[in-house]
Coordinates of C-alpha atoms and ligand atoms in Angstrom, one line a residue:
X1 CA 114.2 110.0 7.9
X2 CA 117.7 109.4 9.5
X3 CA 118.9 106.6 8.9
X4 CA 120.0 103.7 11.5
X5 CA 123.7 103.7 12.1
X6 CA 125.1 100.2 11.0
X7 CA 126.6 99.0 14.0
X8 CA 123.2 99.7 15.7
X9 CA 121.5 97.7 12.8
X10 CA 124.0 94.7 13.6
X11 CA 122.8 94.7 17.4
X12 CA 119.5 94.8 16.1
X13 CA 119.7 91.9 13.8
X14 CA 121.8 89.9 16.6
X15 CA 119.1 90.7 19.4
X16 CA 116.4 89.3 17.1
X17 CA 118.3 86.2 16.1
X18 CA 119.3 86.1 20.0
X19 CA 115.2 85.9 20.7
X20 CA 114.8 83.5 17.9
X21 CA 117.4 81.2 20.0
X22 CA 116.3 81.4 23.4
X23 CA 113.0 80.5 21.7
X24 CA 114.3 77.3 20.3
X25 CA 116.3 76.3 23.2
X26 CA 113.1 76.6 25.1
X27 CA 111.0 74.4 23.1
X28 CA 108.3 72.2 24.8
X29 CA 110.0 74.1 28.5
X30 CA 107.5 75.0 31.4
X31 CA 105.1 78.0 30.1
X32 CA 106.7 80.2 33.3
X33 CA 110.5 79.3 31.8
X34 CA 109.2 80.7 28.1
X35 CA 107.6 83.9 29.6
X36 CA 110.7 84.8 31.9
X37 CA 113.4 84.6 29.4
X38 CA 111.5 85.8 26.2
X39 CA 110.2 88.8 28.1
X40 CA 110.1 92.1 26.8
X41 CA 111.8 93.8 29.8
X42 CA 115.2 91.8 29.7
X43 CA 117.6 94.4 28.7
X44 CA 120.4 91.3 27.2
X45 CA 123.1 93.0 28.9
X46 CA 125.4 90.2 28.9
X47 CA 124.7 89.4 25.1
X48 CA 125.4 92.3 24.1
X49 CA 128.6 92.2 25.7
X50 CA 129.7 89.1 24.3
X51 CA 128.3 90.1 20.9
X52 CA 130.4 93.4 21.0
X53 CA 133.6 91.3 22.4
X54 CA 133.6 88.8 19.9
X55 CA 133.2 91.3 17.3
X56 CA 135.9 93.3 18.1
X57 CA 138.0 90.2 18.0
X58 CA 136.9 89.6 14.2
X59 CA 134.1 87.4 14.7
X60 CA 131.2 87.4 12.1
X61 CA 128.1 90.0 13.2
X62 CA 125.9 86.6 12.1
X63 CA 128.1 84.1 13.4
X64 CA 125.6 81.2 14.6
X65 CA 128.2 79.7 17.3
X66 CA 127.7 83.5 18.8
X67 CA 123.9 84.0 19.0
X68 CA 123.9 80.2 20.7
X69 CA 126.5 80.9 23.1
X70 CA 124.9 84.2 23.6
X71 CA 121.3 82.5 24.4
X72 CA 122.9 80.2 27.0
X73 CA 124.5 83.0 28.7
X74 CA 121.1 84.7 29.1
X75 CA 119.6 81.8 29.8
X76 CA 122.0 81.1 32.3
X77 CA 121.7 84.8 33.7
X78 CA 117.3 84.1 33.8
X79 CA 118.1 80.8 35.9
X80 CA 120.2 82.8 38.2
X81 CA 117.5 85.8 38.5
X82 CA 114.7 83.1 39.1
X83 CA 116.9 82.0 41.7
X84 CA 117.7 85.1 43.5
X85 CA 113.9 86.1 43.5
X86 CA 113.5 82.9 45.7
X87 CA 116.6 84.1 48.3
X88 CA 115.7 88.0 48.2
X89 CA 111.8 86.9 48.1
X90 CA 111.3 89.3 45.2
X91 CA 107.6 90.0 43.8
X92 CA 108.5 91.0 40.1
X93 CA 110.9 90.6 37.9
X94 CA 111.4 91.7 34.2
X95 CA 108.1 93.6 34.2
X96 CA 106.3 90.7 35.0
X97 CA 105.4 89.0 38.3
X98 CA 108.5 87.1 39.7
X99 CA 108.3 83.0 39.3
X100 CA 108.4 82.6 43.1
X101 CA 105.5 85.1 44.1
X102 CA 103.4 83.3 41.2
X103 CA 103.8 79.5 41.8
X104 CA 105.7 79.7 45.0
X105 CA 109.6 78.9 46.1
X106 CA 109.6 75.2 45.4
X107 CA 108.4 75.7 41.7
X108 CA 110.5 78.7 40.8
X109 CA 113.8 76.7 42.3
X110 CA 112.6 74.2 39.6
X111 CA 111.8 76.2 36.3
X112 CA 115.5 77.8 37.2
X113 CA 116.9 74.0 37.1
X114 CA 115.3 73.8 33.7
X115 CA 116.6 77.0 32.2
X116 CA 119.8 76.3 33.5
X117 CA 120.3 72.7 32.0
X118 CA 118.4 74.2 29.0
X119 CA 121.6 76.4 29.2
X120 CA 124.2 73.6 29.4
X121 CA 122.4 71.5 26.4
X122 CA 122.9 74.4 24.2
X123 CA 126.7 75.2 24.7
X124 CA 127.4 71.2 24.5
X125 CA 126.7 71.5 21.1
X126 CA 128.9 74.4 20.2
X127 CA 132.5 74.0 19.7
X128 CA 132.6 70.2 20.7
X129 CA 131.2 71.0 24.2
X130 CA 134.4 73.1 24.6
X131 CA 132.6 75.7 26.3
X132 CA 130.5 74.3 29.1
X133 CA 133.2 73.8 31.5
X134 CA 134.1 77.5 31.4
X135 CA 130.1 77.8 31.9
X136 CA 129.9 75.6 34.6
X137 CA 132.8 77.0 36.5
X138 CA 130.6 80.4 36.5
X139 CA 127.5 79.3 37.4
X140 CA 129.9 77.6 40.9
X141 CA 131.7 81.1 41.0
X142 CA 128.0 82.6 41.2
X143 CA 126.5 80.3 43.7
X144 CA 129.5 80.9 45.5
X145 CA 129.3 84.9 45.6
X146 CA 125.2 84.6 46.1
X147 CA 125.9 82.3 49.5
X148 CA 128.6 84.7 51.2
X149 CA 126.1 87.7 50.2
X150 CA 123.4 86.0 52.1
X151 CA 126.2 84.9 55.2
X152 CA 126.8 89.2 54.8
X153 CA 123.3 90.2 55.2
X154 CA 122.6 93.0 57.9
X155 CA 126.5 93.3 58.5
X156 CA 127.2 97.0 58.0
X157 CA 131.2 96.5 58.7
X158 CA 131.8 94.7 55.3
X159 CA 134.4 96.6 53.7
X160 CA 134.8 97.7 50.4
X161 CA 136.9 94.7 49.3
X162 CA 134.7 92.1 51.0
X163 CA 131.9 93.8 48.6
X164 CA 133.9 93.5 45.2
X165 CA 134.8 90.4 46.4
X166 CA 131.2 89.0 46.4
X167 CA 129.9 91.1 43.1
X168 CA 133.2 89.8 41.4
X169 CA 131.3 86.5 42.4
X170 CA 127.7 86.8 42.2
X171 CA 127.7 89.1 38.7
X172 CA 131.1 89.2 37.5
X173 CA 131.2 86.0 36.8
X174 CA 129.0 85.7 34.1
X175 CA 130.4 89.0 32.8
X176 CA 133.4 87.1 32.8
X177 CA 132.1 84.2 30.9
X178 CA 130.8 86.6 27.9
X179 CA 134.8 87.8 28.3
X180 CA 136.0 83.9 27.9
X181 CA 133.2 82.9 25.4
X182 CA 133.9 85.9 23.1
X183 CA 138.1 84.9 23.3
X184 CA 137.4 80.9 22.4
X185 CA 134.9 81.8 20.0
X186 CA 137.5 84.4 18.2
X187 CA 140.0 80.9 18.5
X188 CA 142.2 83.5 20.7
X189 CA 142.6 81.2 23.6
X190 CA 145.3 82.9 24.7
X191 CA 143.4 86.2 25.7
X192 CA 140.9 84.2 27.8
X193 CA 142.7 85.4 31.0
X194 CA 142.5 88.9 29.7
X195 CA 139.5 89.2 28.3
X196 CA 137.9 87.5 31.7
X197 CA 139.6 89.7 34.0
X198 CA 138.3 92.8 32.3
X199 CA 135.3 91.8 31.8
X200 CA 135.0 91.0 35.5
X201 CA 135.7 94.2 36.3
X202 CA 133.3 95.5 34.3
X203 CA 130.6 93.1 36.4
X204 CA 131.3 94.4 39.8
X205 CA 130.8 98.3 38.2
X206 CA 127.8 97.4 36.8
X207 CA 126.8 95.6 40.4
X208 CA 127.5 98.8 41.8
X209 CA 125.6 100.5 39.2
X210 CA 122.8 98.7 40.1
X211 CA 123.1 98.9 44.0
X212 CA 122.8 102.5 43.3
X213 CA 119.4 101.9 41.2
X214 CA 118.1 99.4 44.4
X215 CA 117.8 103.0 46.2
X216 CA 114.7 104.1 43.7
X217 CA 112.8 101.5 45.7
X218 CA 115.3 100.7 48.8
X219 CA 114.4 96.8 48.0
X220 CA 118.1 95.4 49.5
X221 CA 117.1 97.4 52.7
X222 CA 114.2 95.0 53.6
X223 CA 116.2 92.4 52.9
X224 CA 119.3 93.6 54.5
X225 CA 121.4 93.1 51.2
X226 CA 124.9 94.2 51.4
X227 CA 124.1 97.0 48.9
X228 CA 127.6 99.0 48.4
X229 CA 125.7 102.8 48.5
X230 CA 124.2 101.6 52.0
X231 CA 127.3 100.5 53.0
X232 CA 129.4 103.5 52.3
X233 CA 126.4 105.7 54.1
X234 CA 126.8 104.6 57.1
X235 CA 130.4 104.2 57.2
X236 CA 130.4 107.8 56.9
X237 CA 127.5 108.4 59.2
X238 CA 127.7 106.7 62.6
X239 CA 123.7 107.9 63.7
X240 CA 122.6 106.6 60.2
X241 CA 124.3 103.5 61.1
X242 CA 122.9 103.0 64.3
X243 CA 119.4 103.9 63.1
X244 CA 119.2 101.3 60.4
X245 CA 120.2 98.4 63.1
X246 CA 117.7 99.6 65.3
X247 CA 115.1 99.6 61.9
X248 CA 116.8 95.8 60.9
X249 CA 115.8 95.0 64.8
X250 CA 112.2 95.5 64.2
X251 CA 110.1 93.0 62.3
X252 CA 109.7 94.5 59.3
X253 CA 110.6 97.8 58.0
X254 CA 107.3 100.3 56.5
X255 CA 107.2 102.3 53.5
X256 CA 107.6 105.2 54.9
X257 CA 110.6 104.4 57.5
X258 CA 112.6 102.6 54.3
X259 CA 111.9 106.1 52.1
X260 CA 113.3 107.7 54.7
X261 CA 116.6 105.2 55.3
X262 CA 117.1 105.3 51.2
X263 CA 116.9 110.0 50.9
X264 CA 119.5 109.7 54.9
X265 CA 121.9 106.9 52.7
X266 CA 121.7 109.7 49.7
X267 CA 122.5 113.0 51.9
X268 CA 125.3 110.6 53.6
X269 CA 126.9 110.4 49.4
X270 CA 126.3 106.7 49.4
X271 CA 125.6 107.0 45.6
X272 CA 128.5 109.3 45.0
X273 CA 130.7 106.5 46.9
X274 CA 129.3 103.4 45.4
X275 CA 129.7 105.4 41.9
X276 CA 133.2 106.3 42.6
X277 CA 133.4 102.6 43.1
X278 CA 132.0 101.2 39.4
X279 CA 134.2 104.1 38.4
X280 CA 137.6 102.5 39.9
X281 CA 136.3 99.2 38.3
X282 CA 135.9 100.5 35.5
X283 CA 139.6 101.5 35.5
X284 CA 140.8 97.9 36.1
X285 CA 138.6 96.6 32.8
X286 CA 140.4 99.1 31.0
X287 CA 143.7 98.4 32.3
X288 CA 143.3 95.3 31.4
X289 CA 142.0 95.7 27.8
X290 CA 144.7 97.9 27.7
X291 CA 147.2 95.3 28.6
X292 CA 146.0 92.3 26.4
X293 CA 146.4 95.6 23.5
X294 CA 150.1 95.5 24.4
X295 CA 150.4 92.2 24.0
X296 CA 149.0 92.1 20.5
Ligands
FPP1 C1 120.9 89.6 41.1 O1 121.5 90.4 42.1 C2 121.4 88.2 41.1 C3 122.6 87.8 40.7 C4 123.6 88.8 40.1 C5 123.0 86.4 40.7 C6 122.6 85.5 41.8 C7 123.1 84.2 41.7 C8 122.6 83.1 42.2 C9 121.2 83.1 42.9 C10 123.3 81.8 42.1 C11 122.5 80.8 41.3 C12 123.0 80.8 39.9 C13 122.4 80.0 38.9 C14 122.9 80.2 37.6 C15 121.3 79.1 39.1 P1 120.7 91.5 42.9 O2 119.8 90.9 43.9 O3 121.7 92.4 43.4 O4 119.9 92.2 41.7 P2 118.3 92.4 41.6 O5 118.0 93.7 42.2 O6 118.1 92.4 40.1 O7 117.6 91.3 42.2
MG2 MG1 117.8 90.3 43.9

């Protein structure tokens, strides 16, 4: 049998003791809370960024400070996905049905309160509460990006840097935070600007990564999300343009009409263009990993 290459062993080890934490943080929290963040479909993006940050900045695979910090930034990133399955009016989430089509808007609002202050209690205990004000300031940079999405919906002229603009908000944020948490954990404090820039960076690729994915089902279409892949579609194709705002006019869009609106968006290279896009951001996070190298 091959045998498991270390640094996959250390992820390994780090997701398990990452469960282990969410679980604890979660004690005695609303059954819905527990099932959401523990679930089996979370893919711990954003941990494993911050694990993989810190590390390369010479902090330990088991570090304690790092699973915790890592658990609030999940728990943190659950809040916010309970949350947005309220605004986009979501029915699943994580493999499971979503929180709001469940128990409804006014409970899932709540059990996103909890996870989020379930959040906050955790990184006030690490590093003499040190850490929640860089927490807090993205969970404002979020709720700032998520409100000019919604004030963008249906507006087909948003331009490429009005769209970074809002991903560097809504998910960059947090990717941001794992960049900041994995510098003050390291004691490097002088990297945070770096390290959050990049990171950043990375956030709006993996937005537009994941605009590109939306087209499998064409969910932002029904809910007129500024999805970057739509965007560049019909930027590039004036009839495609006008035949989505004549779709968007009628009540609500069928099955059928939105298959068809997500293969015209493909044959218009809206993926090519919104890949082209995580590609360029891609670029900045590297020129500025590069850049805080120089300055070693
Ligand atoms: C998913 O985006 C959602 C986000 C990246 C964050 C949304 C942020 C808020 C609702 C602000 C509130 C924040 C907190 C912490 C309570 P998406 O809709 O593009 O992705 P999806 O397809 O997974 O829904
Ligand atoms: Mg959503």
């Amino acid at each position: 049998m091959r045998e498991v290459p270390a640094a996959l062993r250390a992820q390994e080890v780090f997701l398990e003791a990452l469960q282990r934490a969410l679980a604890r943080a979660l004690a005695g929290a609303d059954e819905r809370a527990l099932a959401i963040a523990l679930a089996k479909d979370a893919k711990r993006v954003r941990p494993r960024l911050l694990f993989e940050l810190a590390g390369a900045l010479g902090v330990a695979a088991e570090s304690t400070a790092l699973v915790r910090a890592a658990a609030a930034v999940e728990l943190i990133h659950t809040a916010s996905l309970v949350h947005d399955d309220v605004v986009d009016m979501a029915t699943s989430r994580r493999g499971l049905p979503s929180v709001n089509a469940e128990l409804g808007n006014a409970a899932a609002v709540l059990v996103g309160d909890e996870l989020l202050c379930r959040a906050l209690t955790l990184v006030g205990e690490l590093s003499g509460g040190a850490l929640v004000a860089p927490c807090i300031e993205a969970v404002a940079a979020m709720t700032r990006g998520a409100l000019r999405e919604i004030a963008a919906y249906g507006d087909l002229g948003l331009d490429d840097d009005a769209w970074s603009e809002i991903a560097a908000g809504k998910t960059g944020a947090l990717f941001a935070l794992c960049g900041t948490l994995a510098a003050l954990l390291a004691g490097e404090a002088t990297r945070v600007t770096r390290f959050a820039d990049a990171t950043r960076a990375l956030g709006v690729a993996f937005q537009a990564a994941d605009d590109v994915a939306d087209l499998a089902n064409g969910s932002d279409l029904d809910e007129k999300n500024p999805n970057i892949a739509v965007l560049c579609a019909t930027r590039a194709d004036p009839v495609l343009r006008e035949r989505l705002l004549r779709a968007w006019a009628r009540p609500k869009l069928a099955a059928t009409e939105r298959a068809a609106l997500v293969r015209a968006v493909l044959a218009a290279q809206g993926a090519s263009a919104a890949i082209a896009i995580a590609n360029a951001a891609l670029a900045r996070a590297h020129g500025h990993f590069d850049d805080d190298r120089e300055r070693d």
